[in-house]
XYZ file of C-alpha atoms in Angstrom:
619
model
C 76.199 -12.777 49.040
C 77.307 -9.299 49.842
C 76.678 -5.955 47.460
C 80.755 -6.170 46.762
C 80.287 -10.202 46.162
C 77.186 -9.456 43.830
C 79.177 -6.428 42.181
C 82.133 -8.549 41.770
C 80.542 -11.360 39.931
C 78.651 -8.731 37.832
C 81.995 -7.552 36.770
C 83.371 -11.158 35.624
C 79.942 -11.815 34.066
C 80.641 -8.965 31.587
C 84.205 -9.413 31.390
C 83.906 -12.926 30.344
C 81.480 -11.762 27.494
C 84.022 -9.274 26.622
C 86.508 -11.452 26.619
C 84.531 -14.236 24.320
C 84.522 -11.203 21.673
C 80.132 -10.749 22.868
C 81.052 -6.894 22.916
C 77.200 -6.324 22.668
C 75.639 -8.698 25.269
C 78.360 -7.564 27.573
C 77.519 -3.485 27.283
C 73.964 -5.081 27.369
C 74.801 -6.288 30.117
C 76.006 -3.527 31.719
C 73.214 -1.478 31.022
C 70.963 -3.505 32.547
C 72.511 -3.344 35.949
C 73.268 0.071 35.700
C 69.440 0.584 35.159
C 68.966 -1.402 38.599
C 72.038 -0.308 40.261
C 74.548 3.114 39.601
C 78.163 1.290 40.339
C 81.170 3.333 39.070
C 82.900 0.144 38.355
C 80.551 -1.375 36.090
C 79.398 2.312 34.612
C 83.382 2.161 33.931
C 83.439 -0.944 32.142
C 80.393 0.338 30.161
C 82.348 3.415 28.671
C 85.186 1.169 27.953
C 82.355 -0.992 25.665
C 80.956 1.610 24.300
C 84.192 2.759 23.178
C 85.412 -0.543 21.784
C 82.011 -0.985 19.771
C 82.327 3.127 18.414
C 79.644 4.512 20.070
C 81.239 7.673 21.188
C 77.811 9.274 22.221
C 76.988 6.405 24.436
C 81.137 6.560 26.246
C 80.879 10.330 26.735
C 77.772 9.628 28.466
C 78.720 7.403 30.776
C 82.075 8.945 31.337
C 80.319 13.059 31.769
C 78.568 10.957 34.992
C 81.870 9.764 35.805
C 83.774 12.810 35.812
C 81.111 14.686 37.637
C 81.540 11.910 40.775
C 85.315 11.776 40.579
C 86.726 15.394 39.053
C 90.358 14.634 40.188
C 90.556 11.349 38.750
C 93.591 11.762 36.103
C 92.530 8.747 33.907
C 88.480 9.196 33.767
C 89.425 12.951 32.724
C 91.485 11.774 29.682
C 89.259 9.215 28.361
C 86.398 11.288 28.447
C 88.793 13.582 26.526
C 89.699 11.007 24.266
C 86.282 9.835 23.936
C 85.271 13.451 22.959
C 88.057 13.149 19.813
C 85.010 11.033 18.217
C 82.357 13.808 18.741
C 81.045 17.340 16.899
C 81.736 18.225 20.951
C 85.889 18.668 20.808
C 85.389 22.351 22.281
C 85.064 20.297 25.625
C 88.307 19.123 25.531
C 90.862 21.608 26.363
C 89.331 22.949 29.237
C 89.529 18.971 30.441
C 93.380 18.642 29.648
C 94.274 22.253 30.779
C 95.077 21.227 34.807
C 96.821 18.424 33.259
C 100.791 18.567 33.073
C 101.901 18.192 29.604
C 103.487 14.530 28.411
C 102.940 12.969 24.982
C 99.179 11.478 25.769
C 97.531 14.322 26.572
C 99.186 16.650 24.048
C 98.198 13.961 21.806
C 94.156 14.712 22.439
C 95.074 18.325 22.848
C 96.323 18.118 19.213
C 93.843 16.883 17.686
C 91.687 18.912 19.345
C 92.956 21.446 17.711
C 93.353 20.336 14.791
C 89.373 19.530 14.695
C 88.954 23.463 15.914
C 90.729 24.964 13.134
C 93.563 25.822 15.697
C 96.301 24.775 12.973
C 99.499 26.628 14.431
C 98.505 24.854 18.166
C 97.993 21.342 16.158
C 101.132 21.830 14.643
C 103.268 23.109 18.163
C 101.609 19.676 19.711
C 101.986 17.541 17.650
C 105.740 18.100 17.238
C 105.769 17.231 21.246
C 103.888 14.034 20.715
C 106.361 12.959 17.735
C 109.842 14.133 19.314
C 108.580 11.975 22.529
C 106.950 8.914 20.154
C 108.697 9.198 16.692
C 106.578 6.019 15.442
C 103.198 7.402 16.120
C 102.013 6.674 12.376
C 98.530 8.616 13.106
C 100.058 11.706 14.754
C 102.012 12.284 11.684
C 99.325 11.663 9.177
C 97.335 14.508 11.820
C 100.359 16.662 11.430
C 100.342 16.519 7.845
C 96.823 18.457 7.725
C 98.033 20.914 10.025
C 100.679 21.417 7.549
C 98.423 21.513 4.724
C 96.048 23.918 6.073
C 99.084 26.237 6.650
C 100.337 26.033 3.488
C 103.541 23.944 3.741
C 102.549 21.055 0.805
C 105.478 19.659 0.929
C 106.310 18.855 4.824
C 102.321 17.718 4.707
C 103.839 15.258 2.047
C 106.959 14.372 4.017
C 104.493 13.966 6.950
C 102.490 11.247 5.363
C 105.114 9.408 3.529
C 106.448 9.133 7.553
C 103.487 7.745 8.849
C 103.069 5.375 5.482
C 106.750 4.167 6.546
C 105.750 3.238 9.699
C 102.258 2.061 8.912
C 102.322 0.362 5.513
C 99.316 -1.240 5.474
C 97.084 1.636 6.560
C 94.797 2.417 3.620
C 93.757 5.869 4.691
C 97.412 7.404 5.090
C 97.923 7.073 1.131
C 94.309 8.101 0.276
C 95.360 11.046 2.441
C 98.971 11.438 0.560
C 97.120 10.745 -2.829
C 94.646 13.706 -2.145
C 97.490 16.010 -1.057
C 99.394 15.598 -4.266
C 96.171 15.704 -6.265
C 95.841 19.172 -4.568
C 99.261 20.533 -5.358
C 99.053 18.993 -9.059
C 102.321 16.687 -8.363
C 100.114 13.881 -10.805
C 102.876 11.695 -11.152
C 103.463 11.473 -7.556
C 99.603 10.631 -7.130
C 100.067 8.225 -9.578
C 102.847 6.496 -8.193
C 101.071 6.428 -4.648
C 98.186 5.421 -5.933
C 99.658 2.383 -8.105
C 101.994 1.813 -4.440
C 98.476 1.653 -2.929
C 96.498 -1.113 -5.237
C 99.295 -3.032 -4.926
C 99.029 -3.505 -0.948
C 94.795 -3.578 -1.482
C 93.796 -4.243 -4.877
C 90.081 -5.081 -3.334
C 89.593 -1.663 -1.530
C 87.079 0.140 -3.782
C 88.604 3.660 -2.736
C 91.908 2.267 -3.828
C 90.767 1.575 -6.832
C 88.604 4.882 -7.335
C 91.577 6.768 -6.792
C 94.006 4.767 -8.835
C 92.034 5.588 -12.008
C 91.605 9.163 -11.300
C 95.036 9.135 -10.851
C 96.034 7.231 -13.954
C 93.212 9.603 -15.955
C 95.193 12.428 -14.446
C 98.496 11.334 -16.117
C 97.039 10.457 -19.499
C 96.342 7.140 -19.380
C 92.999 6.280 -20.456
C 93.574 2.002 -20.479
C 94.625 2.041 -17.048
C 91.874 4.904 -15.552
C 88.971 2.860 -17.255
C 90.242 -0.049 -15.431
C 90.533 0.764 -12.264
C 87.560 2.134 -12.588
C 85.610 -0.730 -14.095
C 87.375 -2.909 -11.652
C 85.605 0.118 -8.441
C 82.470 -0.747 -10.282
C 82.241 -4.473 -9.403
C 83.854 -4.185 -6.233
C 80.741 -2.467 -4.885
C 77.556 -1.446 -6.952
C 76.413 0.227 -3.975
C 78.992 2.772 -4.612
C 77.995 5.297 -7.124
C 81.301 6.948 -6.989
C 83.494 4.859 -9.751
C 80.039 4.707 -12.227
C 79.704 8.416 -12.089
C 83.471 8.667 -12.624
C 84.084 5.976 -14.969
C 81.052 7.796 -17.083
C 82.085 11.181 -16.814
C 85.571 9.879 -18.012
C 84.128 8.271 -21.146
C 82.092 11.517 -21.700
C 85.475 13.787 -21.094
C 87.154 11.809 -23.975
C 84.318 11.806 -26.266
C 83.588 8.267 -26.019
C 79.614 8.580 -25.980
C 78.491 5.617 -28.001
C 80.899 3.521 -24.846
C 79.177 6.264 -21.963
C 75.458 5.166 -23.407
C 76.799 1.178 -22.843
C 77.914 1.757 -19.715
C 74.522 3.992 -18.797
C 72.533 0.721 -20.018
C 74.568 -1.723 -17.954
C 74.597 -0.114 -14.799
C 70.314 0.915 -15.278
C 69.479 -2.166 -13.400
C 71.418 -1.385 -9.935
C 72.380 2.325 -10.163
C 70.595 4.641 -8.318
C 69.241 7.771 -9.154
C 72.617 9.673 -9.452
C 72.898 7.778 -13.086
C 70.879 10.602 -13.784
C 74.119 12.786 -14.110
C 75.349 10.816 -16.925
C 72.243 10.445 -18.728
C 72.086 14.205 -18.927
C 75.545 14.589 -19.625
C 74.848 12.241 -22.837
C 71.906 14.237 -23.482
C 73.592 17.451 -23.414
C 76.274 16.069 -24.936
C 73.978 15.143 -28.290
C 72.020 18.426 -28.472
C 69.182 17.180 -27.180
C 68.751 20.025 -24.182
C 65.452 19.416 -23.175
C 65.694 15.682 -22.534
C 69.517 17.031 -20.868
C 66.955 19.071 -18.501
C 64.892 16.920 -17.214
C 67.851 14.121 -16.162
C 69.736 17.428 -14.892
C 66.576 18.445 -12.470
C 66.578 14.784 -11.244
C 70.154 14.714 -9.979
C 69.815 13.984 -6.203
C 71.832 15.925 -3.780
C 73.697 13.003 -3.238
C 75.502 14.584 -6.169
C 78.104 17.225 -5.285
C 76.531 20.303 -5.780
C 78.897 21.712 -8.121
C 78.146 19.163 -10.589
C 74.625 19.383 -10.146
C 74.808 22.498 -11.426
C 77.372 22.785 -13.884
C 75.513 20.752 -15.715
C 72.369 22.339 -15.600
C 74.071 26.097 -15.692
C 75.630 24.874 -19.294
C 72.416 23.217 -20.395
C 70.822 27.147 -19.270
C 72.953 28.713 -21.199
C 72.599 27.066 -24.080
C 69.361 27.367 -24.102
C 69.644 31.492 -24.156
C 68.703 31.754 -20.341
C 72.113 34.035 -18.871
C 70.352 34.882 -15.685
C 69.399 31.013 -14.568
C 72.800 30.020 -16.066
C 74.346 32.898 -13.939
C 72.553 31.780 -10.808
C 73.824 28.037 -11.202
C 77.311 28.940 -12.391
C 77.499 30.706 -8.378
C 75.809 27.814 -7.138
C 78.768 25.438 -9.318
C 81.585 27.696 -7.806
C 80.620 27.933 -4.118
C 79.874 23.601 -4.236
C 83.457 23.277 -5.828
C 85.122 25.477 -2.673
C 82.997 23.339 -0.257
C 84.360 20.444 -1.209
C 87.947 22.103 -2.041
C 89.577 21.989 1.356
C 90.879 25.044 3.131
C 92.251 28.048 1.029
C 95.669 28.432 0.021
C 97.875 31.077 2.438
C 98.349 32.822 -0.480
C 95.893 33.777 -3.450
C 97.234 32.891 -6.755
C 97.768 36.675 -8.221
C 99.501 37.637 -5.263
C 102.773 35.505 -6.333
C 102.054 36.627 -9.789
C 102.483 40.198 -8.261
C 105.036 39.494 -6.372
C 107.295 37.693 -9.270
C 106.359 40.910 -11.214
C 108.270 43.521 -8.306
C 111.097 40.790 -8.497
C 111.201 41.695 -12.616
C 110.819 45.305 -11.956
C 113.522 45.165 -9.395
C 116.136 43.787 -11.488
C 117.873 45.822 -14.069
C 116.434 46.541 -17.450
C 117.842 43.915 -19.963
C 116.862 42.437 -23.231
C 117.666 38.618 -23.395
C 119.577 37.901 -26.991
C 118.430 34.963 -28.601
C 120.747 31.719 -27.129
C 122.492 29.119 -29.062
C 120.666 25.974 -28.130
C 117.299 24.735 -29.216
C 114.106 26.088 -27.662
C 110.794 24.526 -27.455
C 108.266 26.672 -29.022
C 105.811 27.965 -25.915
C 102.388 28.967 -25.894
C 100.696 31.501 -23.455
C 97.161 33.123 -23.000
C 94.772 32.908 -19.942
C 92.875 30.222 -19.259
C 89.883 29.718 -21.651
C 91.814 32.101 -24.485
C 91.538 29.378 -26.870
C 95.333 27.585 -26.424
C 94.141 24.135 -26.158
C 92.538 24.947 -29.792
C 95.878 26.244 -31.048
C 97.594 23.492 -29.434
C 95.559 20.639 -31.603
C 96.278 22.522 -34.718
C 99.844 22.802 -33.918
C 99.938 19.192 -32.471
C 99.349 18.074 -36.111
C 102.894 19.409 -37.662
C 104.975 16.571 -38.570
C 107.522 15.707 -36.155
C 105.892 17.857 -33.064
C 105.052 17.041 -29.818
C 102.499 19.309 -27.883
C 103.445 19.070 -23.947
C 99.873 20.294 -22.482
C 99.655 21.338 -19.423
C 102.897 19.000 -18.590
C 104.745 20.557 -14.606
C 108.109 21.173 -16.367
C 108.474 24.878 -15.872
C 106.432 24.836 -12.932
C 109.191 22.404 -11.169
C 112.154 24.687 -12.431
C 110.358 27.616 -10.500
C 110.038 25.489 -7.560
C 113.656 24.813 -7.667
C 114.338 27.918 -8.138
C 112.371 29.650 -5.279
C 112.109 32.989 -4.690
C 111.174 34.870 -8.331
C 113.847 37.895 -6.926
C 116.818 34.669 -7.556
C 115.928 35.038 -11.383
C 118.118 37.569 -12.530
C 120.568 36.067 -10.777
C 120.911 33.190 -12.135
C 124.291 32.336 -13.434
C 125.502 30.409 -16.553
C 126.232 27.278 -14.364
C 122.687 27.340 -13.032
C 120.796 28.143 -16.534
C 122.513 25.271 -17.839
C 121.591 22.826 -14.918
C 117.877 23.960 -15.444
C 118.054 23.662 -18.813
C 119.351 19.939 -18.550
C 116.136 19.346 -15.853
C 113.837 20.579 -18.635
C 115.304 18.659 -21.224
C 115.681 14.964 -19.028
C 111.887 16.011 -18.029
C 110.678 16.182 -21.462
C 112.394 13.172 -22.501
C 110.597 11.237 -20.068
C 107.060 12.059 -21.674
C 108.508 12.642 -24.895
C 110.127 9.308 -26.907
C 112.995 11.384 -28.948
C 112.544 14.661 -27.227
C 115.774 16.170 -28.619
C 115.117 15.445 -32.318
C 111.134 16.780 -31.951
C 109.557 20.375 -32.224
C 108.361 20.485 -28.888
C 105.040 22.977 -28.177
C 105.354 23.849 -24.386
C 101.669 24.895 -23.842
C 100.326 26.354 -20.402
C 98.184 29.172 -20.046
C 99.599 30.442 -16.888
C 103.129 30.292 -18.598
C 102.051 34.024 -19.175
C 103.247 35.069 -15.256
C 106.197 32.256 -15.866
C 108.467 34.482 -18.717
C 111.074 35.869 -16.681
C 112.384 32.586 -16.000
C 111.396 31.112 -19.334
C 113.314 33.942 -21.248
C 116.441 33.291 -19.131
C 116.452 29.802 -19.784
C 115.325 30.091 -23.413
C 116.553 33.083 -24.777
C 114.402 34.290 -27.764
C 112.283 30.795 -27.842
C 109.330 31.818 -29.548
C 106.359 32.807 -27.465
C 102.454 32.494 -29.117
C 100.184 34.607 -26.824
C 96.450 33.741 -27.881
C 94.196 36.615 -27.248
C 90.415 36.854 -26.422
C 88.128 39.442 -25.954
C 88.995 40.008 -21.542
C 85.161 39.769 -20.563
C 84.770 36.336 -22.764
C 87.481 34.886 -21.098
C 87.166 35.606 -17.242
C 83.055 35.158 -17.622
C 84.717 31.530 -19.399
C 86.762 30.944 -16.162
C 83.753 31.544 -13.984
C 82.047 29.247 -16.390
C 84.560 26.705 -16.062
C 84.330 23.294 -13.637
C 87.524 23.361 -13.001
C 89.382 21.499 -10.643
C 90.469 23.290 -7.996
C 94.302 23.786 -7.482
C 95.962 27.006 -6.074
C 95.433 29.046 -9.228
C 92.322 27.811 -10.460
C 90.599 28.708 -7.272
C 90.905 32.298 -8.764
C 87.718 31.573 -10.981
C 85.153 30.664 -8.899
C 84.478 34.103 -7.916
C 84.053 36.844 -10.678
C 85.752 39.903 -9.314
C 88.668 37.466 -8.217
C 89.141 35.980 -11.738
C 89.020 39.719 -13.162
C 91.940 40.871 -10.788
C 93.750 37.843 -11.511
C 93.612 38.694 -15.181
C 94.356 42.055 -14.370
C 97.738 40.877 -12.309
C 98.438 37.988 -14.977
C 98.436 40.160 -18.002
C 100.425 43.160 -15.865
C 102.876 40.298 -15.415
C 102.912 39.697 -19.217
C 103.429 43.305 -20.068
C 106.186 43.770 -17.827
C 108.132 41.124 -19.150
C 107.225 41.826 -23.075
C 108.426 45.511 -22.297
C 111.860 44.411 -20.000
C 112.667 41.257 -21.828
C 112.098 41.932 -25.298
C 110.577 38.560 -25.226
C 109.912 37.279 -29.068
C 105.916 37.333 -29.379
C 103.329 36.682 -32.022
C 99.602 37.110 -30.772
C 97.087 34.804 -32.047
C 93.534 36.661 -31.829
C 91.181 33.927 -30.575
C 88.071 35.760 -32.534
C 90.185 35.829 -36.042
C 90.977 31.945 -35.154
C 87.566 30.680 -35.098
C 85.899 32.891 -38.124
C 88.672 32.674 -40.757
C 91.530 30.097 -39.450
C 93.481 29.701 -42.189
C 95.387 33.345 -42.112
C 95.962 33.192 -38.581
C 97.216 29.987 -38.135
C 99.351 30.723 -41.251
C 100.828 33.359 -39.335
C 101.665 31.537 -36.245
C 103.111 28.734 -38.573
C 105.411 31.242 -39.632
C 106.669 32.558 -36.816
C 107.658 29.862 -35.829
C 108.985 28.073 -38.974
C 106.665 25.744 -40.182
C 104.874 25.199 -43.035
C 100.966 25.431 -43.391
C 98.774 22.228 -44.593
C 94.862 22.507 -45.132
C 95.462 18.800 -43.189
C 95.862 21.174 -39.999
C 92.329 22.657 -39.455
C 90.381 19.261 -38.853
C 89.943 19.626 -35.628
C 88.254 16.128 -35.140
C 91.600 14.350 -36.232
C 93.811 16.392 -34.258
C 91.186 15.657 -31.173
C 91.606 11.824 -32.378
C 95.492 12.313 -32.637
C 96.429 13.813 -29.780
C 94.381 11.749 -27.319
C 92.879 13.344 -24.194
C 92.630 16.486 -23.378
C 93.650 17.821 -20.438
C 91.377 21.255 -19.966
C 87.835 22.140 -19.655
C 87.281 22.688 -23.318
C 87.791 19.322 -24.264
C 84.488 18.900 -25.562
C 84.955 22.002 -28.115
C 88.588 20.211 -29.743
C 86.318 17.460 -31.518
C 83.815 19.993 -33.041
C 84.625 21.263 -36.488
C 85.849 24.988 -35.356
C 83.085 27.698 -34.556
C 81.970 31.044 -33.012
C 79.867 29.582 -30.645
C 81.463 31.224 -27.770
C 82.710 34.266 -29.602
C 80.630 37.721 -27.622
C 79.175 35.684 -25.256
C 79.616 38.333 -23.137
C 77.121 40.350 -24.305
C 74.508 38.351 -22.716
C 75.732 38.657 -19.697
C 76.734 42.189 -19.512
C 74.285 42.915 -16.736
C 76.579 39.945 -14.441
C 79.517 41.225 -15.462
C 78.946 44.945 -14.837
C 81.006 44.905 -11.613
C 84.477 43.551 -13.142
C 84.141 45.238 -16.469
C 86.090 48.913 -14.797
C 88.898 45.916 -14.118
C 88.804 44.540 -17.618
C 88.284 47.358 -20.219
C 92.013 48.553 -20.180
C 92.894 45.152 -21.268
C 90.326 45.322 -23.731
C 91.419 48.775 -25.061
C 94.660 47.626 -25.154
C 94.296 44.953 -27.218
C 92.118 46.711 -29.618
C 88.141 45.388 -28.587
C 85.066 47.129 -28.348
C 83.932 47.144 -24.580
C-alpha cells in the first residue's frame, strides 16, 4: 500500500468514528498518527475534532502549525480565527482577517473580536454588516446587543435581544441576557415578564428558575420568588446560587424563624457558602460574635461584596469604624466588579444637566391645578423616607407607591429635561393620564385612594413633577449630609445607573451636592409646596413631626401610626436597603454616626458642610 493509500484509509478510519458520534477515539485517533506521521490532512481533521469536542486550546494548536505551512490558505486562516473566538488570545485575530476582503463571515469573527477587546464602536460598525447581509443571525444580534449596552443605548441592546429571541426561541441564554439587561436599567416588569416567557419554554433550567424568582422578588411578589427559588433548589443542590438567594430573600423580609428552616435543611448538602446565611441569621439576632465567625468563613466563592458587607456591618456594630471602613471599600469595589461596564454618563451629570434646562427656562411659579395629586415624598437615599413611608402607609385609605418607575417613565417619554417648560396643556394632560392608568395597574381603586408617590431621587425629578402636579404636596425628609452619604457608601445596593454613585465616597458627596442643587433650584423657581421632615426629630420624638407632616398634607394623626412592626407587617416587602430597620420599634441607632468616622470622611466633608449649614446642623 502506498503513503497516499495508507493516508487515505487513515482518513476514513477517523471519519467513520466521527461519523458513529466516537468524537474522542477519532481525535485519538488522530493524534496518534500525527505523533508517527505530520500529514496536513489528518492534522486538519484533528482541528476540526478538537473544535467539535470544545477544546479550543487543542484546535488553535493544530491550526497555528497549519497556518505557518500554508499562510495563503483563505479557509485555514479563518478557522484559526474562529477558533481563537474561544480563547483569552482574540488579540490574534485581526491581524489574521486584515488581508482578508470584507463579506459577512469574516466581519462576523472580526466583530466579536472586538467586542471581546473592548472595541465597542468597531463591534457595533461590524456587526451591522453581518446583520444587513444575514438578518436571521440570532447570535450576532444577541453580540450586538452588548455592544449597545456597553455604549449606553439600553434600549436598542433590548430591541437587539428581543430580535435574536424572535428568531431563536428556544435559546436559553438570549433571555438570561435580555433578563439581565432590564434588571440593569430597572425596567422590573419587563424582567419579569421575560423571565415568566422564559420558565415557560424551560421550566427545568436551574438559571431559569434562579432568575424568575429574582425577578418576581423584584416586582413584589414574595409567593412566586420563594418558588422559583425553592423549585432552583431541587433542580441542582450543587448549585449554591438559589440557597443563598432563596435565604437572603427570607432574611430581606424578616422571615428568620423560615431562613433558620431552610439553613437546617440544606446543612446536609450545602457547602461552605451556607456560611453567609448563618451569619446573616446571626447578625440578624444580635448575636455579633457568633455573626463573626460564620462571616470569616465565607469562601471566596462568595461575591466579594457580600463577603464583606456582611462582615463591614457586623464591624461596625461592634464600634470598629476603621475595619468597617476598610470592608465597606472592599463591598463597593466587589459590587462594580461584578456590575458590568459603567454607564456613558454618571448619574449627577443628568441631574446637572436637567438643572441648566430649569435655569434656562423663564422664572415661573406653578399655581396649584384643579385635579387630584398624589402626595410625593423626596430626600436622598438613606434620609429616612422608607421610615416615613410605613408611617404614612398606615392612613386609612392610602396607598404608598415605593420606589414604583411611574415618573421615571414620564421623563423617559419626555426626553430631553430642556422639553419641560414646554410642555403644553395637551401634553400635561396625556402624561397625566399615563401616570394615572400606571398607578391603577399596581393600585386596585387608584382614583378613589390617597396615593404616597415615594422615591428618593424624585428630589432631581420636580420640574416635571410640578408641571404635571401643580402644588401636589412635596415631604422632603432631611438628615444630617455626612450621615447620609457615609449611609450610601454603607449601603449594598444594587447597582443601577444612579446607585453606582455610592460606591465611592467623594462620588456620593458630589452627587448629593448636584441632587440637592437640583432641589434648591426648583424650590426657589417653582415655588414648589414643601414641608421638611428632619430625620433626627423623627426618630427621638416622632409624634410632633409626623403630626406635622400629617397636616400638611390633610390627614389626621393616630398613636396606631408609630408601630413600626405593623406597618412593616402591613405593607409587605420592602423595597430599599433599610428594610431591616422598618420592623424595629423606631430608634437613634444611626443618628451621628458620623462622628465615628470623621477621620474617613474628612475628604468629602468641604463638599457637604454647606448643605449642612444650610439646613441648620453642626458640622
Amino acid at each position: 500500500m502506498s503513503q497516499e493509500q495508507a493516508e487515505a484509509a487513515l482518513l476514513r478510519e477517523i471519519a467513520a468514528l466521527a461519523n458513529a458520534g466516537r468524537l474522542a477515539a477519532a481525535r485519538d485517533r488522530a493524534e496518534e498518527a500525527l505523533a508517527a506521521r505530520d500529514a496536513m490532512p489528518v492534522r486538519e481533521l484533528a482541528a476540526m475534532l478538537a473544535l467539535r469536542l470544545g477544546d479550543r486550546a487543542g484546535a488553535v494548536a493544530h491550526l497555528d502549525r497549519l497556518h505557518a505551512a500554508r499562510p495563503d490558505d483563505r479557509a485555514i486562516r479563518l478557522n484559526l480565527a474562529q477558533a481563537l473566538t474561544g480563547t483569552e488570545d482574540v488579540s490574534r485575530i485581526a491581524p489574521l482577517l486584515a488581508p482578508l476582503p470584507s463579506e459577512p463571515r469574516v466581519d462576523r469573527i472580526a466583530a466579536y473580536a472586538a467586542l471581546r477587546g473592548g472595541e465597542h464602536a468597531a463591534a457595533l460598525a461590524l456587526y451591522a454588516r453581518v446583520l444587513e447581509a444575514w438578518p436571521e443571525d440570532a447570535e450576532s444580534w444577541a453580540n450586538r446587543a452588548q455592544a449597545e449596552l456597553a455604549l449606553g443605548d439600553g434600549d436598542a441592546a433590548i430591541s437587539s435581544l428581543e430580535t435574536a429571541i424572535t428568531h431563536r426561541r428556544d435559546a436559553v441564554p438570549f433571555y438570561l441576557a435580555l433578563i439581565a439587561v432590564l434588571e440593569r436599567l430597572d425596567r422590573q416588569e419587563a424582567r419579569r415578564t421575560v423571565a415568566r416567557d422564559a420558565a415557560a419554554i424551560a421550566p427545568d433550567n436551574v438559571d431559569v428558575q434562579l432568575a424568575l424568582g429574582l425577578a418576581e422578588a423584584a416586582n413584589g411578589d414574595d409567593s412566586a420568588a420563594e418558588a422559583a427559588l425553592r423549585r432552583a433548589v431541587t433542580l441542582d443542590r450543587s448549585r449554591p446560587e438559589a440557597m443563598l438567594e432563596l435565604g437572603l430573600l427570607l432574611e430581606s423580609r424578616n422571615r428568620l424563624d423560615t431562613l433558620a428552616e431552610l439553613i437546617v435543611h440544606v446543612r446536609p448538602y450545602a457547602g461552605g457558602e451556607l456560611a453567609l446565611l448563618e451569619g446573616w441569621l446571626a447578625f440578624r439576632r444580635g448575636e455579633l460574635d457568633r455573626a463573626a465567625v460564620h462571616a470569616g468563613a465565607i469562601p471566596p466563592t462568595i461575591g466579594a461584596h457580600r463577603r464583606a458587607h456582611l462582615r463591614a456591618l457586623i464591624a461596625d456594630r461592634q464600634g470598629d469604624a476603621a475595619k468597617a471602613f476598610t470592608l465597606f471599600e472592599e463591598m463597593n469595589a466587589g459590587a462594580l466588579a461584578v456590575s458590568g461596564p459603567a454607564p456613558a454618563r454618571r448619574y449627577r451629570d443628568g441631574v446637572a444637566a436637567s438643572t441648566e434646562a430649569l435655569r434656562a427656562a423663564p422664572v415661573a411659579a406653578v399655581a396649584a391645578g384643579q385635579h387630584s395629586s398624589p402626595v410625593f415624598i423626596a430626600g436622598f437615599p438613606r434620609s429616612g423616607t422608607t421610615l416615613l413611608d410605613t408611617l404614612l402607609g398606615r392612613l386609612p385609605n392610602a396607598h404608598v407607591l415605593e420606589e414604583q418607575p411611574l415618573v421615571p417613565a414620564l421623563e423617559r417619554a419626555v426626553g430631553d429635561p430642556g422639553r419641560i417648560a414646554g410642555l403644553d396643556g395637551a401634553a400635561l394632560t396625556a402624561l397625566r393620564a399615563q401616570y394615572r392608568t400606571m398607578a391603577a395597574e399596581i393600585v386596585p381603586q387608584a382614583d378613589r385612594r390617597l396615593l404616597i408617590d415615594k422615591h428618593p431621587l424624585h428630589m432631581a425629578r420636580m420640574p416635571l413633577i410640578a408641571r404635571l402636579f401643580p402644588g401636589a404636596p412635596v415631604l422632603l425628609v432631611e438628615r444630617h449630609p455626612y450621615d447620609v452619604v457615609l449611609s450610601c457608601f454603607m449601603a449594598n445596593f444594587r447597582l443601577n445607573g444612579a446607585m453606582r454613585s455610592f460606591t465611592d465616597l467623594t462620588e456620593a458627596a458630589l452627587t448629593y451636592d448636584t441632587v440637592f442643587t437640583a432641589w434648591r433650584e426648583a424650590e426657589t423657581r417653582l415655588g414648589l409646596n414643601a414641608h421638611r421632615i428632619r430625620y433626627e426629630r423623627l426618630v427621638a420624638d416622632p409624634e410632633p413631626e409626623l403630626r406635622a407632616a400629617l397636616a400638611f398634607i390633610g390627614a389626621d394623626y393616630s398613636p396606631e401610626l408609630l408601630d413600626t412592626a405593623a406597618a412593616a407587617r402591613e405593607r409587605g416587602p420592602v423595597k430599599t436597603a433599610s428594610y431591616a430597620q422598618v420592623i424595629e420599634p423606631i430608634h437613634q441607632r444611626a443618628v451621628a454616626r458620623w462622628q465615628r468616622y470623621r477621620g474617613q470622611l474628612a475628604p468629602v466633608i468641604p463638599i457637604l458642610r454647606p448643605w449642612a449649614e444650610w439646613m441648620g446642623y453642626d458640622g
